Amino acid sequence: MQWTTKQAQEWSKKLPWIVGFNYLPRSAVNWNEMWQKESFNLTQIKEEFSWAAAANYNALRTNLPYIVWQNDRDGLIERIEQLLEAAAKNNLMVVLCLFDDCGFSGAEPMLGVQAAPINGLHNSQAVASPGRKVVMDKSQWGNLEVYVKDILNHFKHDKRILLWDLYNEPGNRMVFTLDGDRPVSAELEPFAQELMELTFKWAREIDLIQPLTVGGWHVPVLETAEYEEILVHPIDIKALELSDIISFHAYCQLDRMHEVVKIIQKYERPMLCTEWLARHVNSIFATHLPFFHKHNIGCFQWGLVEGKTQTIYPWPIVMKEDLNYSRMPFHDVLKSSGEAFFPEEIELIKQLKQTPHAKIKNRAASSAVC
């Protein structure tokens, strides 16, 4: 059953302020390439985790690919164990995501050699997991239940795992092209919501020590959007209702971030912003990291090291709005050499982690965000 608010807050009180990153190694164009036996690069993962530790991060979030589990279950489990060991040696807590609808390439997931990145296109070969076609085919959901329960049962008492993020951006229909965004059919959304709700049910049939979450993610990006559009989608509402720990994605300027937090404070649960950092739309370290620290909101920016995902380039919609986009990276904090793009960002992490904040009864946030 769902954790009580007291259980959630007790869990949070035992933790430091969480400052983390979403992770793919620089050699992986998507999570299939990251996790397949032929391309799993543990040496590189260890190197990049050491860079993260040196930058004072203490957590990471990454996705698991269903198709790899289908083809090589034992190998995937072994590689997850290796990643968890490497993370623990660098004092990094791990969030694992089981499903993901962000198939920005427009292609269904496949095994083997992955397509090369399209030059200049953000996350050009991202594939969903289990794939949008599987999400919309209920005849395959029995296998998804087996996958969910298998992974959770294996790691149910693993203290290296901070929490389970069951489904990344359920119902995300976007495809990225060099000409702009192209959404797929809205028919995906009700299937995604039903699968999300079932995944919570399946997970709660297992004796987990870790809490569960699915992030609300419908938060407007561009400054012209109205606040009324924040987290009102039925998928967001249900995700927040079902989560033990409240998580959300918000690539937005600071005043909109205030509005997001005001909306979800009502749940009186600890908060994690599991995706943020989009420099071209004023989602930046200088403003947002002190805000997260002040209100005890754990945060995971998108990207650690620039690489084949090409998330240094903005989303197509942002590239159309900002023709001078090449002046700075959109996501990511480290160059492929391990050097920081902006050393002041890394210094700010260090400064904030060394600065104690007032103890507050509800670690979800302070009583008034203003």
PDB file of C-alpha atoms in Angstrom, residues 39-287:
ATOM      1  CA  SER A  39      28.193  -1.719 -25.579  1.00  0.00           C
ATOM      2  CA  PHE A  40      28.021  -1.567 -21.766  1.00  0.00           C
ATOM      3  CA  ASN A  41      31.103   0.459 -20.842  1.00  0.00           C
ATOM      4  CA  LEU A  42      31.807  -0.060 -17.152  1.00  0.00           C
ATOM      5  CA  THR A  43      35.221   1.584 -17.354  1.00  0.00           C
ATOM      6  CA  GLN A  44      33.685   4.766 -18.681  1.00  0.00           C
ATOM      7  CA  ILE A  45      30.837   4.641 -16.156  1.00  0.00           C
ATOM      8  CA  LYS A  46      33.346   4.378 -13.298  1.00  0.00           C
ATOM      9  CA  GLU A  47      35.310   7.303 -14.687  1.00  0.00           C
ATOM     10  CA  GLU A  48      32.244   9.504 -15.032  1.00  0.00           C
ATOM     11  CA  PHE A  49      30.991   8.571 -11.568  1.00  0.00           C
ATOM     12  CA  SER A  50      34.359   9.643 -10.160  1.00  0.00           C
ATOM     13  CA  TRP A  51      33.930  12.991 -11.914  1.00  0.00           C
ATOM     14  CA  ALA A  52      30.459  13.299 -10.397  1.00  0.00           C
ATOM     15  CA  ALA A  53      31.756  12.566  -6.924  1.00  0.00           C
ATOM     16  CA  ALA A  54      34.491  15.169  -7.351  1.00  0.00           C
ATOM     17  CA  ALA A  55      31.781  17.666  -8.270  1.00  0.00           C
ATOM     18  CA  ASN A  56      29.957  16.855  -4.995  1.00  0.00           C
ATOM     19  CA  TYR A  57      26.947  15.066  -6.480  1.00  0.00           C
ATOM     20  CA  ASN A  58      25.378  12.385  -4.279  1.00  0.00           C
ATOM     21  CA  ALA A  59      22.733  10.771  -6.512  1.00  0.00           C
ATOM     22  CA  LEU A  60      21.894   9.776 -10.064  1.00  0.00           C
ATOM     23  CA  ARG A  61      18.810   8.712 -12.010  1.00  0.00           C
ATOM     24  CA  THR A  62      18.873   6.340 -14.977  1.00  0.00           C
ATOM     25  CA  ASN A  63      16.467   4.194 -17.019  1.00  0.00           C
ATOM     26  CA  LEU A  64      16.299   0.460 -17.618  1.00  0.00           C
ATOM     27  CA  PRO A  65      15.358  -0.934 -21.058  1.00  0.00           C
ATOM     28  CA  TYR A  66      12.655  -3.615 -21.151  1.00  0.00           C
ATOM     29  CA  ILE A  67      13.919  -4.973 -24.477  1.00  0.00           C
ATOM     30  CA  VAL A  68      17.332  -5.749 -22.997  1.00  0.00           C
ATOM     31  CA  TRP A  69      15.677  -7.595 -20.078  1.00  0.00           C
ATOM     32  CA  GLN A  70      13.633  -9.616 -22.608  1.00  0.00           C
ATOM     33  CA  ASN A  71      16.753 -10.669 -24.495  1.00  0.00           C
ATOM     34  CA  ASP A  72      19.339 -10.949 -21.713  1.00  0.00           C
ATOM     35  CA  ARG A  73      17.696 -10.912 -18.308  1.00  0.00           C
ATOM     36  CA  ASP A  74      20.632 -12.325 -16.334  1.00  0.00           C
ATOM     37  CA  GLY A  75      23.115 -10.094 -18.115  1.00  0.00           C
ATOM     38  CA  LEU A  76      21.068  -6.985 -17.415  1.00  0.00           C
ATOM     39  CA  ILE A  77      20.783  -7.864 -13.716  1.00  0.00           C
ATOM     40  CA  GLU A  78      24.555  -8.348 -13.569  1.00  0.00           C
ATOM     41  CA  ARG A  79      25.184  -4.992 -15.234  1.00  0.00           C
ATOM     42  CA  ILE A  80      22.771  -3.233 -12.872  1.00  0.00           C
ATOM     43  CA  GLU A  81      24.730  -4.745  -9.981  1.00  0.00           C
ATOM     44  CA  GLN A  82      27.960  -3.424 -11.500  1.00  0.00           C
ATOM     45  CA  LEU A  83      26.521   0.065 -11.891  1.00  0.00           C
ATOM     46  CA  LEU A  84      25.197   0.059  -8.327  1.00  0.00           C
ATOM     47  CA  GLU A  85      28.615  -1.027  -7.025  1.00  0.00           C
ATOM     48  CA  ALA A  86      30.366   1.714  -9.001  1.00  0.00           C
ATOM     49  CA  ALA A  87      27.860   4.276  -7.734  1.00  0.00           C
ATOM     50  CA  ALA A  88      28.236   3.182  -4.113  1.00  0.00           C
ATOM     51  CA  LYS A  89      32.015   3.471  -4.312  1.00  0.00           C
ATOM     52  CA  ASN A  90      31.481   7.110  -5.283  1.00  0.00           C
ATOM     53  CA  ASN A  91      28.780   7.736  -2.655  1.00  0.00           C
ATOM     54  CA  LEU A  92      26.055   8.089  -5.288  1.00  0.00           C
ATOM     55  CA  MET A  93      22.528   6.965  -4.473  1.00  0.00           C
ATOM     56  CA  VAL A  94      20.646   5.538  -7.465  1.00  0.00           C
ATOM     57  CA  VAL A  95      17.130   6.067  -8.814  1.00  0.00           C
ATOM     58  CA  LEU A  96      16.056   3.459 -11.378  1.00  0.00           C
ATOM     59  CA  CYS A  97      13.239   4.034 -13.896  1.00  0.00           C
ATOM     60  CA  LEU A  98      11.390   1.000 -15.243  1.00  0.00           C
ATOM     61  CA  PHE A  99       9.345   2.471 -18.123  1.00  0.00           C
ATOM     62  CA  ASP A 100       9.761   5.554 -20.325  1.00  0.00           C
ATOM     63  CA  ASP A 101       7.610   7.043 -23.113  1.00  0.00           C
ATOM     64  CA  CYS A 102      10.238   9.488 -24.412  1.00  0.00           C
ATOM     65  CA  GLY A 103      10.743   7.982 -27.846  1.00  0.00           C
ATOM     66  CA  PHE A 104      12.014  11.185 -29.400  1.00  0.00           C
ATOM     67  CA  SER A 105      13.555   9.363 -32.383  1.00  0.00           C
ATOM     68  CA  GLY A 106      10.121   8.161 -33.473  1.00  0.00           C
ATOM     69  CA  ALA A 107      11.515   4.622 -33.787  1.00  0.00           C
ATOM     70  CA  GLU A 108      10.524   1.591 -31.743  1.00  0.00           C
ATOM     71  CA  PRO A 109      13.264   0.057 -29.557  1.00  0.00           C
ATOM     72  CA  MET A 110      15.571  -2.519 -31.120  1.00  0.00           C
ATOM     73  CA  LEU A 111      18.489  -4.676 -30.085  1.00  0.00           C
ATOM     74  CA  GLY A 112      21.950  -4.525 -31.588  1.00  0.00           C
ATOM     75  CA  VAL A 113      23.817  -1.561 -32.994  1.00  0.00           C
ATOM     76  CA  GLN A 114      21.843   1.627 -32.421  1.00  0.00           C
ATOM     77  CA  ALA A 115      21.430   4.342 -35.044  1.00  0.00           C
ATOM     78  CA  ALA A 116      24.054   7.085 -35.064  1.00  0.00           C
ATOM     79  CA  PRO A 117      23.057  10.486 -33.686  1.00  0.00           C
ATOM     80  CA  ILE A 118      21.648  12.993 -36.152  1.00  0.00           C
ATOM     81  CA  ASN A 119      24.031  15.925 -36.170  1.00  0.00           C
ATOM     82  CA  GLY A 120      22.641  18.928 -34.307  1.00  0.00           C
ATOM     83  CA  LEU A 121      19.489  17.192 -33.023  1.00  0.00           C
ATOM     84  CA  HIS A 122      18.764  16.868 -29.319  1.00  0.00           C
ATOM     85  CA  ASN A 123      18.416  13.251 -28.105  1.00  0.00           C
ATOM     86  CA  SER A 124      17.977  12.162 -31.715  1.00  0.00           C
ATOM     87  CA  GLN A 125      17.988   8.392 -31.111  1.00  0.00           C
ATOM     88  CA  ALA A 126      16.022   8.243 -27.872  1.00  0.00           C
ATOM     89  CA  VAL A 127      13.679   5.247 -27.850  1.00  0.00           C
ATOM     90  CA  ALA A 128      10.849   4.551 -25.435  1.00  0.00           C
ATOM     91  CA  SER A 129      10.692   1.515 -23.161  1.00  0.00           C
ATOM     92  CA  PRO A 130       8.896  -0.818 -23.593  1.00  0.00           C
ATOM     93  CA  GLY A 131       8.021   1.210 -26.693  1.00  0.00           C
ATOM     94  CA  ARG A 132       4.877   3.103 -27.585  1.00  0.00           C
ATOM     95  CA  LYS A 133       3.479   0.166 -29.597  1.00  0.00           C
ATOM     96  CA  VAL A 134       3.780  -2.171 -26.610  1.00  0.00           C
ATOM     97  CA  VAL A 135       2.177   0.400 -24.314  1.00  0.00           C
ATOM     98  CA  MET A 136      -0.823   0.465 -26.666  1.00  0.00           C
ATOM     99  CA  ASP A 137      -1.034  -3.345 -26.923  1.00  0.00           C
ATOM    100  CA  LYS A 138      -2.578  -4.760 -23.742  1.00  0.00           C
ATOM    101  CA  SER A 139      -1.928  -8.306 -24.918  1.00  0.00           C
ATOM    102  CA  GLN A 140       1.730  -7.696 -24.028  1.00  0.00           C
ATOM    103  CA  TRP A 141       1.146  -6.240 -20.588  1.00  0.00           C
ATOM    104  CA  GLY A 142       1.409  -9.624 -18.872  1.00  0.00           C
ATOM    105  CA  ASN A 143       5.078  -9.712 -19.857  1.00  0.00           C
ATOM    106  CA  LEU A 144       5.497  -6.173 -18.533  1.00  0.00           C
ATOM    107  CA  GLU A 145       4.169  -7.308 -15.159  1.00  0.00           C
ATOM    108  CA  VAL A 146       6.725 -10.128 -15.104  1.00  0.00           C
ATOM    109  CA  TYR A 147       9.511  -7.631 -15.915  1.00  0.00           C
ATOM    110  CA  VAL A 148       8.455  -5.161 -13.222  1.00  0.00           C
ATOM    111  CA  LYS A 149       8.144  -7.788 -10.523  1.00  0.00           C
ATOM    112  CA  ASP A 150      11.384  -9.513 -11.525  1.00  0.00           C
ATOM    113  CA  ILE A 151      13.468  -6.336 -11.287  1.00  0.00           C
ATOM    114  CA  LEU A 152      11.810  -5.171  -8.085  1.00  0.00           C
ATOM    115  CA  ASN A 153      12.054  -8.555  -6.384  1.00  0.00           C
ATOM    116  CA  HIS A 154      15.757  -8.824  -7.146  1.00  0.00           C
ATOM    117  CA  PHE A 155      16.570  -5.378  -5.715  1.00  0.00           C
ATOM    118  CA  LYS A 156      13.751  -4.965  -3.167  1.00  0.00           C
ATOM    119  CA  HIS A 157      16.099  -4.757  -0.174  1.00  0.00           C
ATOM    120  CA  ASP A 158      19.014  -3.036  -1.885  1.00  0.00           C
ATOM    121  CA  LYS A 159      19.957   0.064   0.088  1.00  0.00           C
ATOM    122  CA  ARG A 160      21.993   1.418  -2.810  1.00  0.00           C
ATOM    123  CA  ILE A 161      18.714   2.224  -4.573  1.00  0.00           C
ATOM    124  CA  LEU A 162      17.191   5.462  -3.313  1.00  0.00           C
ATOM    125  CA  LEU A 163      13.746   4.941  -4.825  1.00  0.00           C
ATOM    126  CA  TRP A 164      11.927   3.510  -7.856  1.00  0.00           C
ATOM    127  CA  ASP A 165      10.714   5.893 -10.536  1.00  0.00           C
ATOM    128  CA  LEU A 166       8.232   3.545 -12.146  1.00  0.00           C
ATOM    129  CA  TYR A 167       7.456   5.374 -15.388  1.00  0.00           C
ATOM    130  CA  ASN A 168       9.252   8.334 -16.938  1.00  0.00           C
ATOM    131  CA  GLU A 169       6.890  10.849 -18.572  1.00  0.00           C
ATOM    132  CA  PRO A 170       3.976   8.501 -19.266  1.00  0.00           C
ATOM    133  CA  GLY A 171       2.096   9.618 -22.357  1.00  0.00           C
ATOM    134  CA  ASN A 172       4.928  11.695 -23.827  1.00  0.00           C
ATOM    135  CA  ARG A 173       4.087  11.750 -27.561  1.00  0.00           C
ATOM    136  CA  MET A 174       6.865  13.953 -28.891  1.00  0.00           C
ATOM    137  CA  VAL A 175       9.189  13.182 -31.784  1.00  0.00           C
ATOM    138  CA  PHE A 176      12.133  15.504 -32.454  1.00  0.00           C
ATOM    139  CA  THR A 177      13.176  16.430 -35.992  1.00  0.00           C
ATOM    140  CA  LEU A 178      15.474  19.075 -37.422  1.00  0.00           C
ATOM    141  CA  ASP A 179      12.309  20.852 -38.634  1.00  0.00           C
ATOM    142  CA  GLY A 180      10.652  20.885 -35.219  1.00  0.00           C
ATOM    143  CA  ASP A 181       8.534  18.756 -32.892  1.00  0.00           C
ATOM    144  CA  ARG A 182       6.056  16.205 -34.246  1.00  0.00           C
ATOM    145  CA  PRO A 183       3.696  14.522 -31.766  1.00  0.00           C
ATOM    146  CA  VAL A 184       2.375  11.016 -32.329  1.00  0.00           C
ATOM    147  CA  SER A 185      -1.271  10.079 -31.757  1.00  0.00           C
ATOM    148  CA  ALA A 186      -2.964  11.179 -28.555  1.00  0.00           C
ATOM    149  CA  GLU A 187      -4.313   7.624 -28.315  1.00  0.00           C
ATOM    150  CA  LEU A 188      -1.117   6.798 -26.404  1.00  0.00           C
ATOM    151  CA  GLU A 189      -2.134   8.778 -23.330  1.00  0.00           C
ATOM    152  CA  PRO A 190      -5.005   6.686 -21.858  1.00  0.00           C
ATOM    153  CA  PHE A 191      -2.977   3.504 -22.361  1.00  0.00           C
ATOM    154  CA  ALA A 192       0.013   5.089 -20.618  1.00  0.00           C
ATOM    155  CA  GLN A 193      -2.074   6.221 -17.669  1.00  0.00           C
ATOM    156  CA  GLU A 194      -3.646   2.787 -17.228  1.00  0.00           C
ATOM    157  CA  LEU A 195      -0.242   1.088 -17.463  1.00  0.00           C
ATOM    158  CA  MET A 196       1.190   3.551 -14.931  1.00  0.00           C
ATOM    159  CA  GLU A 197      -1.601   2.779 -12.463  1.00  0.00           C
ATOM    160  CA  LEU A 198      -1.106  -0.966 -12.946  1.00  0.00           C
ATOM    161  CA  THR A 199       2.636  -0.597 -12.410  1.00  0.00           C
ATOM    162  CA  PHE A 200       2.006   1.022  -9.025  1.00  0.00           C
ATOM    163  CA  LYS A 201      -0.281  -1.933  -8.202  1.00  0.00           C
ATOM    164  CA  TRP A 202       2.306  -4.519  -9.293  1.00  0.00           C
ATOM    165  CA  ALA A 203       5.061  -2.776  -7.357  1.00  0.00           C
ATOM    166  CA  ARG A 204       2.993  -2.609  -4.181  1.00  0.00           C
ATOM    167  CA  GLU A 205       2.577  -6.388  -4.234  1.00  0.00           C
ATOM    168  CA  ILE A 206       6.293  -6.605  -3.400  1.00  0.00           C
ATOM    169  CA  ASP A 207       7.892  -5.993  -0.010  1.00  0.00           C
ATOM    170  CA  LEU A 208      10.093  -3.059  -1.029  1.00  0.00           C
ATOM    171  CA  ILE A 209      12.227  -1.030   1.326  1.00  0.00           C
ATOM    172  CA  GLN A 210      12.367   1.801  -1.232  1.00  0.00           C
ATOM    173  CA  PRO A 211       9.547   4.265  -1.961  1.00  0.00           C
ATOM    174  CA  LEU A 212       7.794   4.626  -5.320  1.00  0.00           C
ATOM    175  CA  THR A 213       7.230   7.650  -7.507  1.00  0.00           C
ATOM    176  CA  VAL A 214       6.148   8.798 -10.944  1.00  0.00           C
ATOM    177  CA  GLY A 215       6.853  12.413 -11.770  1.00  0.00           C
ATOM    178  CA  GLY A 216       4.332  14.963 -12.889  1.00  0.00           C
ATOM    179  CA  TRP A 217       5.801  16.446 -16.037  1.00  0.00           C
ATOM    180  CA  HIS A 218       3.325  18.693 -17.875  1.00  0.00           C
ATOM    181  CA  VAL A 219       4.939  22.019 -16.963  1.00  0.00           C
ATOM    182  CA  PRO A 220       5.150  24.716 -19.671  1.00  0.00           C
ATOM    183  CA  VAL A 221       8.657  25.484 -20.871  1.00  0.00           C
ATOM    184  CA  LEU A 222       8.406  28.793 -22.701  1.00  0.00           C
ATOM    185  CA  GLU A 223       7.897  31.982 -20.721  1.00  0.00           C
ATOM    186  CA  THR A 224       4.727  32.883 -22.655  1.00  0.00           C
ATOM    187  CA  ALA A 225       2.778  29.922 -21.210  1.00  0.00           C
ATOM    188  CA  GLU A 226       0.125  30.470 -18.556  1.00  0.00           C
ATOM    189  CA  TYR A 227       0.537  29.166 -15.013  1.00  0.00           C
ATOM    190  CA  GLU A 228      -2.896  27.529 -15.161  1.00  0.00           C
ATOM    191  CA  GLU A 229      -1.406  24.877 -17.441  1.00  0.00           C
ATOM    192  CA  ILE A 230       0.884  23.474 -14.748  1.00  0.00           C
ATOM    193  CA  LEU A 231       0.345  19.822 -13.751  1.00  0.00           C
ATOM    194  CA  VAL A 232      -3.342  19.703 -14.659  1.00  0.00           C
ATOM    195  CA  HIS A 233      -3.108  16.751 -17.043  1.00  0.00           C
ATOM    196  CA  PRO A 234      -4.935  13.646 -15.695  1.00  0.00           C
ATOM    197  CA  ILE A 235      -1.702  11.639 -15.899  1.00  0.00           C
ATOM    198  CA  ASP A 236       0.058  14.162 -13.644  1.00  0.00           C
ATOM    199  CA  ILE A 237      -2.800  14.247 -11.164  1.00  0.00           C
ATOM    200  CA  LYS A 238      -2.926  10.459 -10.850  1.00  0.00           C
ATOM    201  CA  ALA A 239       0.881  10.131 -10.684  1.00  0.00           C
ATOM    202  CA  LEU A 240       1.098  12.602  -7.813  1.00  0.00           C
ATOM    203  CA  GLU A 241      -1.806  10.967  -5.978  1.00  0.00           C
ATOM    204  CA  LEU A 242      -0.202   7.511  -6.143  1.00  0.00           C
ATOM    205  CA  SER A 243       3.414   8.419  -5.343  1.00  0.00           C
ATOM    206  CA  ASP A 244       5.054   7.817  -1.963  1.00  0.00           C
ATOM    207  CA  ILE A 245       7.520  10.636  -2.682  1.00  0.00           C
ATOM    208  CA  ILE A 246       6.416  13.521  -4.897  1.00  0.00           C
ATOM    209  CA  SER A 247       8.559  13.995  -7.979  1.00  0.00           C
ATOM    210  CA  PHE A 248       8.217  16.340 -10.909  1.00  0.00           C
ATOM    211  CA  HIS A 249       9.947  17.646 -14.029  1.00  0.00           C
ATOM    212  CA  ALA A 250      10.210  21.394 -14.487  1.00  0.00           C
ATOM    213  CA  TYR A 251      12.377  22.981 -17.156  1.00  0.00           C
ATOM    214  CA  CYS A 252      11.289  26.526 -16.479  1.00  0.00           C
ATOM    215  CA  GLN A 253      12.317  29.886 -15.109  1.00  0.00           C
ATOM    216  CA  LEU A 254      12.341  30.422 -11.341  1.00  0.00           C
ATOM    217  CA  ASP A 255       8.993  32.169 -10.914  1.00  0.00           C
ATOM    218  CA  ARG A 256       7.245  29.251 -12.628  1.00  0.00           C
ATOM    219  CA  MET A 257       9.204  26.836 -10.420  1.00  0.00           C
ATOM    220  CA  HIS A 258       7.704  28.638  -7.416  1.00  0.00           C
ATOM    221  CA  GLU A 259       4.248  28.010  -8.861  1.00  0.00           C
ATOM    222  CA  VAL A 260       4.995  24.331  -9.425  1.00  0.00           C
ATOM    223  CA  VAL A 261       6.081  23.851  -5.820  1.00  0.00           C
ATOM    224  CA  LYS A 262       3.049  25.720  -4.484  1.00  0.00           C
ATOM    225  CA  ILE A 263       0.793  23.353  -6.423  1.00  0.00           C
ATOM    226  CA  ILE A 264       2.361  20.157  -5.079  1.00  0.00           C
ATOM    227  CA  GLN A 265       2.948  21.286  -1.485  1.00  0.00           C
ATOM    228  CA  LYS A 266      -0.596  20.152  -0.702  1.00  0.00           C
ATOM    229  CA  TYR A 267       0.533  16.515  -0.724  1.00  0.00           C
ATOM    230  CA  GLU A 268       2.753  17.170   2.325  1.00  0.00           C
ATOM    231  CA  ARG A 269       5.340  14.711   1.087  1.00  0.00           C
ATOM    232  CA  PRO A 270       9.052  15.100   0.329  1.00  0.00           C
ATOM    233  CA  MET A 271       9.739  16.531  -3.114  1.00  0.00           C
ATOM    234  CA  LEU A 272      12.250  15.635  -5.800  1.00  0.00           C
ATOM    235  CA  CYS A 273      12.654  17.599  -9.001  1.00  0.00           C
ATOM    236  CA  THR A 274      13.884  14.684 -11.086  1.00  0.00           C
ATOM    237  CA  GLU A 275      14.461  16.715 -14.256  1.00  0.00           C
ATOM    238  CA  TRP A 276      15.542  20.329 -14.613  1.00  0.00           C
ATOM    239  CA  LEU A 277      18.329  22.465 -16.189  1.00  0.00           C
ATOM    240  CA  ALA A 278      17.597  24.073 -19.542  1.00  0.00           C
ATOM    241  CA  ARG A 279      19.879  27.079 -19.738  1.00  0.00           C
ATOM    242  CA  HIS A 280      18.197  28.662 -22.772  1.00  0.00           C
ATOM    243  CA  VAL A 281      14.872  28.975 -20.942  1.00  0.00           C
ATOM    244  CA  ASN A 282      16.442  30.283 -17.711  1.00  0.00           C
ATOM    245  CA  SER A 283      16.421  26.993 -15.837  1.00  0.00           C
ATOM    246  CA  ILE A 284      19.911  27.533 -14.464  1.00  0.00           C
ATOM    247  CA  PHE A 285      22.173  26.748 -11.517  1.00  0.00           C
ATOM    248  CA  ALA A 286      22.504  30.303 -10.205  1.00  0.00           C
ATOM    249  CA  THR A 287      18.778  30.695  -9.500  1.00  0.00           C
TER     250      THR A 287
END
